[in-house]
Short mmCIF file of C-alpha atoms in Angstrom, two decimals:
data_model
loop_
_atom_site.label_atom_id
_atom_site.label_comp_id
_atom_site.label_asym_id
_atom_site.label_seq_id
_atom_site.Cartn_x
_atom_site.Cartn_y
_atom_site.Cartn_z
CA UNK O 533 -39.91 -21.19 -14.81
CA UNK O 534 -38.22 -24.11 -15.35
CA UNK O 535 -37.12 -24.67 -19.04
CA UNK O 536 -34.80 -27.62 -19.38
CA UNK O 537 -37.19 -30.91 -18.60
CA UNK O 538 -35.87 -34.04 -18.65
CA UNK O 539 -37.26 -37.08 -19.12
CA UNK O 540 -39.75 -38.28 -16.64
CA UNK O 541 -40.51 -34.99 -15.85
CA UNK O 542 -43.69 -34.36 -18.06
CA UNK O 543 -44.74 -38.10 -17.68
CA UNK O 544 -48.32 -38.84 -17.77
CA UNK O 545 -48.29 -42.31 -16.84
CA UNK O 546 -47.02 -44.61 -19.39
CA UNK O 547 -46.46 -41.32 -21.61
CA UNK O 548 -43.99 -39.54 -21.64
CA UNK O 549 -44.71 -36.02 -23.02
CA UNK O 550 -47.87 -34.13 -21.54
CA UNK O 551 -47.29 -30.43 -21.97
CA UNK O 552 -49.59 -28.24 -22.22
CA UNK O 553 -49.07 -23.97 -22.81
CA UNK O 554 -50.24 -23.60 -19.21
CA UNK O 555 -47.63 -25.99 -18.02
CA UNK O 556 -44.88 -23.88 -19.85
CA UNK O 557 -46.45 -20.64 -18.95
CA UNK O 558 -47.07 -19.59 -22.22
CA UNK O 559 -50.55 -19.44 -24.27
CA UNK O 560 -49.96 -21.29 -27.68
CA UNK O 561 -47.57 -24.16 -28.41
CA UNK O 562 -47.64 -28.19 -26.49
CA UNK O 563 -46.57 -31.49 -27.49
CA UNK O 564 -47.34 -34.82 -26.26
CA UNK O 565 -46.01 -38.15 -26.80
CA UNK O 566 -47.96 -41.27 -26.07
CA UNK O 567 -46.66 -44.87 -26.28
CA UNK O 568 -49.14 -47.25 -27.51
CA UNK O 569 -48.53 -50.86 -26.91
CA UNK O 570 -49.19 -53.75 -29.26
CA UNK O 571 -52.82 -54.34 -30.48
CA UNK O 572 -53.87 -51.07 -28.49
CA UNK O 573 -56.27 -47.66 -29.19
CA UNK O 574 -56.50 -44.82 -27.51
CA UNK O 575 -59.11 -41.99 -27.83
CA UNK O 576 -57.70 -38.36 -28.19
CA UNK O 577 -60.04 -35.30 -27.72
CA UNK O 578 -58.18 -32.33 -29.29
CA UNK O 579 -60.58 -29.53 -28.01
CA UNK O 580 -59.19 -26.28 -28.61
CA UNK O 581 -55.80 -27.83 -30.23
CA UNK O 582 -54.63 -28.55 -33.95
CA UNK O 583 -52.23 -31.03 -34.11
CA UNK O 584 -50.21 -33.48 -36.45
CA UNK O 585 -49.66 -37.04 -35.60
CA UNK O 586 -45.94 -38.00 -36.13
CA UNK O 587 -45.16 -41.42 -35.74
CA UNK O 588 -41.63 -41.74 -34.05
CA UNK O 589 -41.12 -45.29 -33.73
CA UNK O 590 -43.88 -47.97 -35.38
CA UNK O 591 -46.53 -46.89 -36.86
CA UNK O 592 -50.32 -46.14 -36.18
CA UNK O 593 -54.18 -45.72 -38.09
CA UNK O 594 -55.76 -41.97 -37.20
CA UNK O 595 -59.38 -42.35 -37.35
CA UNK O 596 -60.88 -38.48 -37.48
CA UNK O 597 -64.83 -37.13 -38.63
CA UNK O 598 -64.92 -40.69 -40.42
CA UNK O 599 -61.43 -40.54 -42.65
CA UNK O 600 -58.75 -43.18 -41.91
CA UNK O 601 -55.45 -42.19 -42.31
CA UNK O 602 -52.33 -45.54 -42.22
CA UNK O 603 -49.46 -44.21 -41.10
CA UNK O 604 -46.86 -46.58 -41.67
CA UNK O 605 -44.26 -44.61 -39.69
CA UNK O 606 -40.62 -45.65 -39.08
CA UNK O 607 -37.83 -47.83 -36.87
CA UNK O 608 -36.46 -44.27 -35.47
CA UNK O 609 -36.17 -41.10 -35.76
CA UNK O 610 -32.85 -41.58 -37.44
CA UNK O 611 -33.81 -44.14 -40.04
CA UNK O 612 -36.43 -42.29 -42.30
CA UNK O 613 -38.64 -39.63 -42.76
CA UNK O 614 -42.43 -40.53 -41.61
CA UNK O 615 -45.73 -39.80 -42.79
CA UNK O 616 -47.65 -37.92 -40.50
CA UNK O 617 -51.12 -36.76 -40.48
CA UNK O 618 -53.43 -33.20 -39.37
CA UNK O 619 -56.24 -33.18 -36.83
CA UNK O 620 -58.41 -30.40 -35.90
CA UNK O 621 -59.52 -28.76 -33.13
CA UNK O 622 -62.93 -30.00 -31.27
CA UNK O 623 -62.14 -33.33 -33.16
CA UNK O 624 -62.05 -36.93 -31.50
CA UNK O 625 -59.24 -38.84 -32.54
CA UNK O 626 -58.85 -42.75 -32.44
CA UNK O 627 -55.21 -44.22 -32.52
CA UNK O 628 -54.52 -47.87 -32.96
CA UNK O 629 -51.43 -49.92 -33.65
CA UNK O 630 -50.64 -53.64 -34.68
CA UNK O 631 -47.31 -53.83 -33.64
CA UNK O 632 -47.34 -50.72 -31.11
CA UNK O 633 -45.98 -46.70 -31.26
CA UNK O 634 -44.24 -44.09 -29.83
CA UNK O 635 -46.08 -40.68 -31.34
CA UNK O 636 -45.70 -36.87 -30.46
CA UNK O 637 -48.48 -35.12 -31.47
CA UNK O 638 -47.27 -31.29 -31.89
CA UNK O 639 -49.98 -29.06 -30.87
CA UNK O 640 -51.07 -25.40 -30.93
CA UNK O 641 -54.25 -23.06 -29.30
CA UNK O 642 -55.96 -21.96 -32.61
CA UNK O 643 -59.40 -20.68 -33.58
CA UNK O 644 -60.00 -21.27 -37.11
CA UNK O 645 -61.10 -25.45 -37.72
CA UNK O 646 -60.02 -27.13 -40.40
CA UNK O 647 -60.42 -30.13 -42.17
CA UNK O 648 -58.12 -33.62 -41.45
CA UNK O 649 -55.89 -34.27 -43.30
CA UNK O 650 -53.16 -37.12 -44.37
CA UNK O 651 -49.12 -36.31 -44.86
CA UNK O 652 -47.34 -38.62 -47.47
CA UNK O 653 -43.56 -39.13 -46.37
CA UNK O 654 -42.62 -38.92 -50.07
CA UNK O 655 -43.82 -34.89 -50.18
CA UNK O 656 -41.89 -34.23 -47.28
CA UNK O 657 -38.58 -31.94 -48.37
CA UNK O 658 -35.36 -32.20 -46.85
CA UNK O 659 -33.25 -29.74 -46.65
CA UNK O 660 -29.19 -29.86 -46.00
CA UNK O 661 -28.41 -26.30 -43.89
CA UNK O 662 -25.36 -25.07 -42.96
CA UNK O 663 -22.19 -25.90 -43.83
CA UNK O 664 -19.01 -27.73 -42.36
CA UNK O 665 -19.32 -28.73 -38.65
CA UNK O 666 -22.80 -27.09 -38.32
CA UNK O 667 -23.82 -29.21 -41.45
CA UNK O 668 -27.39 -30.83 -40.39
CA UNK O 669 -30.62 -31.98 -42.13
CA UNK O 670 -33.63 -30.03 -41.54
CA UNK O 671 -37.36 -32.45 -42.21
CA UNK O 672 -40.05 -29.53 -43.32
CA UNK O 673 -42.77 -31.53 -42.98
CA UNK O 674 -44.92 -28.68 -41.12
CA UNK O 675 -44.02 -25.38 -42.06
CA UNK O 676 -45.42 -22.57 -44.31
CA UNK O 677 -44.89 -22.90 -47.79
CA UNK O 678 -44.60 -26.29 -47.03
CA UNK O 679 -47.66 -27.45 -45.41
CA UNK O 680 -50.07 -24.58 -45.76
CA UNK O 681 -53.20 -26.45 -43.94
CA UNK O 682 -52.66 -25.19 -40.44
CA UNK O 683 -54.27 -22.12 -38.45
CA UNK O 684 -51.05 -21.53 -35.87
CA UNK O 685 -49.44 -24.83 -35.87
CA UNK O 686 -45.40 -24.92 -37.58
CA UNK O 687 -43.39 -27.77 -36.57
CA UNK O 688 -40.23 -29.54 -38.32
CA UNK O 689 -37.60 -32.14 -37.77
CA UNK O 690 -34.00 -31.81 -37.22
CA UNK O 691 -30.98 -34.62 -37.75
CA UNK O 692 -27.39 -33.24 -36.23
CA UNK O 693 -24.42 -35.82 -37.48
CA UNK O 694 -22.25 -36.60 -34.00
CA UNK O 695 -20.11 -34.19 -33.44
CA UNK O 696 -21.74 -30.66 -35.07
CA UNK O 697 -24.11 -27.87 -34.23
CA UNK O 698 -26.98 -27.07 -35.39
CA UNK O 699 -29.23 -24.02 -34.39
CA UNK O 700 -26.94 -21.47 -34.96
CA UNK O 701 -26.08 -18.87 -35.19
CA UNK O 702 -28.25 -18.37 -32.34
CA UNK O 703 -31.48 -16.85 -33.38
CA UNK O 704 -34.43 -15.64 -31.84
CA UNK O 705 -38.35 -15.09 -32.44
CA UNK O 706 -39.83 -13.01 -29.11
CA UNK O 707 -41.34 -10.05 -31.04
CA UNK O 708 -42.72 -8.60 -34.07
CA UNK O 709 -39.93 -6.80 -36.43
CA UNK O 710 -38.37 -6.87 -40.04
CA UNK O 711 -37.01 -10.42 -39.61
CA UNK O 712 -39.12 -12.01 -36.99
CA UNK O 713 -42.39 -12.95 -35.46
CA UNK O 714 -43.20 -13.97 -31.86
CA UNK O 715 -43.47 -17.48 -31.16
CA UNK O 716 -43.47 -19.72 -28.70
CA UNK O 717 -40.80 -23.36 -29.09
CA UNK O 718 -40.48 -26.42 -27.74
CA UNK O 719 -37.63 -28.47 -28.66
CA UNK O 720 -37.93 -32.22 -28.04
CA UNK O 721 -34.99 -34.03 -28.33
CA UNK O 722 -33.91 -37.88 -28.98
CA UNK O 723 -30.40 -39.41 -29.19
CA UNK O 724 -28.74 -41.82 -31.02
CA UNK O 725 -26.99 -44.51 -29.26
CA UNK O 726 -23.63 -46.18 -30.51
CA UNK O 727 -25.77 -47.81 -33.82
CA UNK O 728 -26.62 -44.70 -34.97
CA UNK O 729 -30.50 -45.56 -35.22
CA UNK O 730 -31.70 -46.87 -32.20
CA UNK O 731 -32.50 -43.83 -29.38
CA UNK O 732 -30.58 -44.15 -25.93
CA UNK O 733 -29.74 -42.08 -22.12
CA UNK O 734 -26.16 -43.32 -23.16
CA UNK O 735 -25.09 -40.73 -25.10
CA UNK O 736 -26.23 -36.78 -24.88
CA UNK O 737 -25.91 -33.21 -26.57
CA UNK O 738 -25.92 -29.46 -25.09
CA UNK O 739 -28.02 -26.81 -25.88
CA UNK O 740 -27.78 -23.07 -25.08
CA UNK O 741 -30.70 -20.49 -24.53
CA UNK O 742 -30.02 -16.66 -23.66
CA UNK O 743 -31.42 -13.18 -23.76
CA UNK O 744 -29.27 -10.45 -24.78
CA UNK O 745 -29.96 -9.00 -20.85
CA UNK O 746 -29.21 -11.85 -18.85
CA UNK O 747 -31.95 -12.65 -17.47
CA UNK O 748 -32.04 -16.09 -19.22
CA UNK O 749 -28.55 -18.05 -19.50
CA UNK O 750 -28.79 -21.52 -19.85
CA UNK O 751 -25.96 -24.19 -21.01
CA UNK O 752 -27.48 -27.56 -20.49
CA UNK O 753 -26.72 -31.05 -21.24
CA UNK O 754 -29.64 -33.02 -22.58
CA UNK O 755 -30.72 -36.46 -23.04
CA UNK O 756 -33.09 -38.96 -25.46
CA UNK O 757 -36.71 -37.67 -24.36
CA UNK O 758 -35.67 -34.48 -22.94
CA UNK O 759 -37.97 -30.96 -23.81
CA UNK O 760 -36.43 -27.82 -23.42
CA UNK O 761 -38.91 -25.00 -23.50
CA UNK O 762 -38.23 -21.46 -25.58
CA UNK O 763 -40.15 -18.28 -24.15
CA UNK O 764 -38.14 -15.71 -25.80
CA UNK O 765 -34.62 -15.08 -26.21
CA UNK O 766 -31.49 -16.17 -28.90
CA UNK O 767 -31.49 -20.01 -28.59
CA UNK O 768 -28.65 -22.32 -30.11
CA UNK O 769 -26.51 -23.65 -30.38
CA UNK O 770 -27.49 -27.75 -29.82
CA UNK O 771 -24.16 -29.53 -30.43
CA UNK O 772 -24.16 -33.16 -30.60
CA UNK O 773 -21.65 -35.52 -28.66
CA UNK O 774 -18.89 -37.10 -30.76
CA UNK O 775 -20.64 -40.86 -31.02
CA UNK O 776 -24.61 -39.44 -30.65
CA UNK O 777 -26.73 -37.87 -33.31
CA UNK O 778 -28.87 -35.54 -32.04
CA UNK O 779 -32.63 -35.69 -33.24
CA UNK O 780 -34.91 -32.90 -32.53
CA UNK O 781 -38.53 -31.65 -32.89
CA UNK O 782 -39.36 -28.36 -33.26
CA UNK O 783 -42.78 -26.82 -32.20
CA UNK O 784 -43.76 -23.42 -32.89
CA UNK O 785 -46.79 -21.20 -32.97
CA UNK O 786 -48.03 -17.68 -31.70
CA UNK O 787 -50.43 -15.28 -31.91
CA UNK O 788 -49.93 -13.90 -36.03
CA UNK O 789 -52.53 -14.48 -37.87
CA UNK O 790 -50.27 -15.55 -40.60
CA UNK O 791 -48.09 -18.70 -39.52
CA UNK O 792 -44.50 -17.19 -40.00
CA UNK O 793 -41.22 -19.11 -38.19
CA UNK O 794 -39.11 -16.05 -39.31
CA UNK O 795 -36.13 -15.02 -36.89
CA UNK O 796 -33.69 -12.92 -35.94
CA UNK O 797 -29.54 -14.23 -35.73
CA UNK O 798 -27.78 -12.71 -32.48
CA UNK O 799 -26.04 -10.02 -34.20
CA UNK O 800 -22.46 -11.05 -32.62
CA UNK O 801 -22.87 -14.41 -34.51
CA UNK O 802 -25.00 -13.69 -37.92
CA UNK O 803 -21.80 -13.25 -39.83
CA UNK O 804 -21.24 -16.82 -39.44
CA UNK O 805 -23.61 -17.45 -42.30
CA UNK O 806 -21.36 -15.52 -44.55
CA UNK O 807 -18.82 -18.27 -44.37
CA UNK O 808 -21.06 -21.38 -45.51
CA UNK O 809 -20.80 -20.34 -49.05
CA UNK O 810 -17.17 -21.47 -49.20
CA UNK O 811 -17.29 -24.36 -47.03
CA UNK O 812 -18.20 -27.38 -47.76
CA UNK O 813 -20.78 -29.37 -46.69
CA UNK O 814 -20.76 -32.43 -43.65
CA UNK O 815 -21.21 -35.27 -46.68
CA UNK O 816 -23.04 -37.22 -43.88
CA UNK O 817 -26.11 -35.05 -44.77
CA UNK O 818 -29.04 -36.00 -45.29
CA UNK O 819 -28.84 -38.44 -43.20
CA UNK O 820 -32.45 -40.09 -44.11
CA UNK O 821 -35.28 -39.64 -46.58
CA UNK O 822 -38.97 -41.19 -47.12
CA UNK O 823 -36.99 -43.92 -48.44
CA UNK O 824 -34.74 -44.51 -45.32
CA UNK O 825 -31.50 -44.15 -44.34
CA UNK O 826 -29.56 -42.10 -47.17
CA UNK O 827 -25.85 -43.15 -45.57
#
């Protein structure tokens, strides 16, 4: 299986994310992102998927079982943190836009149906995580404790300054233990151009996925609209070029019936946490909040 995808490669016409779980050979976790142009609607049956709606760029109306959610979005990625909203499965979704939208909608296989349900930007916490040169912001706008109305749907945001890592220590989730569940990821990655804000190819970021037996070893580079897909095994860390922020969504779910993203650090690497207590923190995060850009 192929898990680094780049851009282009999970087109659906004018979209460019269609992935379903049988696509990645798994039996949980997709993502899509659909561009809506202008003026436009488009007509979403969910079927057997939960999902949010995350405005990336713009912003969008979700019209679900008769509630209207506004979503007034954002510029970027990189410029502030969105409102979103939560569909059901078997539900038929209308999206519309005034001014057009780009807008992944995170997705997992569930049973259980519940109701929609609208995200305000200003209850979304951001968190500052590590410490020094792996100093990032982390956007839980989707995970448990956070946002408990989900069956087996966790997703969150992640903002890497130029120049530092983020997921790490490499970590992994690919079975059930003391400090981790099995899940199934997707990371979906933008980059900043030279502004900061705007996305661009230009620039780029690596990201490394491995198994402690070798039979997955991947260093790759990846670019704005690139999906790299996480079956099992330690993944991290994604390091962001000096000059590019790195932006990426994380989607998660498996088959607990409790939604958990708990993990387990490679053991080599886990003492690195140790150290963040005495070093300080990348004072470039956060780097936005519901009421834009923080610096």
């Amino acid at each position: 299986m192929t898990l680094h995808r780049p851009l282009g490669t999970l087109s659906d016409g004018e979209d460019p994310v269609r992935l379903a779980p049988e696509d990645a050979g798994w039996a949980y976790t997709g993502l899509r992102v659909l561009l809506l142009h202008p003026g436009t609607s488009r007509v979403i049956e969910t079927g057997e998927f939960e999902a949010f709606v995350l405005p990336l760029s713009g912003g969008c109306v979700v019209e679900v079982d008769g509630l209207r959610f506004e979503l007034d979005g954002r510029d970027s990625v990189f410029s502030r943190v969105t409102d979103f909203a939560y569909v059901p499965r078997d539900a038929t979704v209308t999206l519309s836009t005034r001014d057009g939208v780009e807008v992944a909608l995170p997705m997992a296989r569930c049973t259980r149906r519940l109701e929609p349900r609208y995200g305000p930007a200003e209850d979304v916490p951001v968190e500052t995580r590590g410490a020094g040169n792996a100093t990032r912001q982390v956007t839980n706008f989707g995970v448990p404790g956070v946002w408990d109305h989900a069956d087996k749907l966790n997703a969150c945001e992640l903002i890497t300054p130029d120049g530092n890592w983020s997921s790490y220590p490499p970590h992994k989730h690919d079975e059930r233990g003391e400090c981790e569940v099995v899940n199934e990821e997707i990371y979906y990655f933008r980059i900043a151009g030279r502004d900061g804000v705007r996305t661009s190819r230009d620039g780029f970021g690596l990201h490394r996925t491995y198994t402690a037996d070798g039979s997955i070893d991947e260093d790759v580079a990846v670019r704005d609209g690139d999906v790299f897909l996480i079956p099992r095994g330690y993944h991290g860390p994604c390091v962001a070029a000096p000059g590019y922020p790195m932006y990426y969504l994380n989607v998660l779910a498996g088959p607990a019936d409790d939604r958990s993203m708990a993990f387990c650090d490679d053991p080599t690497h886990g003492w690195i946490r140790d150290t963040w207590a005495t070093t300080p923190l990348d004072p470039r995060c956060p780097v936005t909040s519901a009421k834009g850009r923080v610096r």
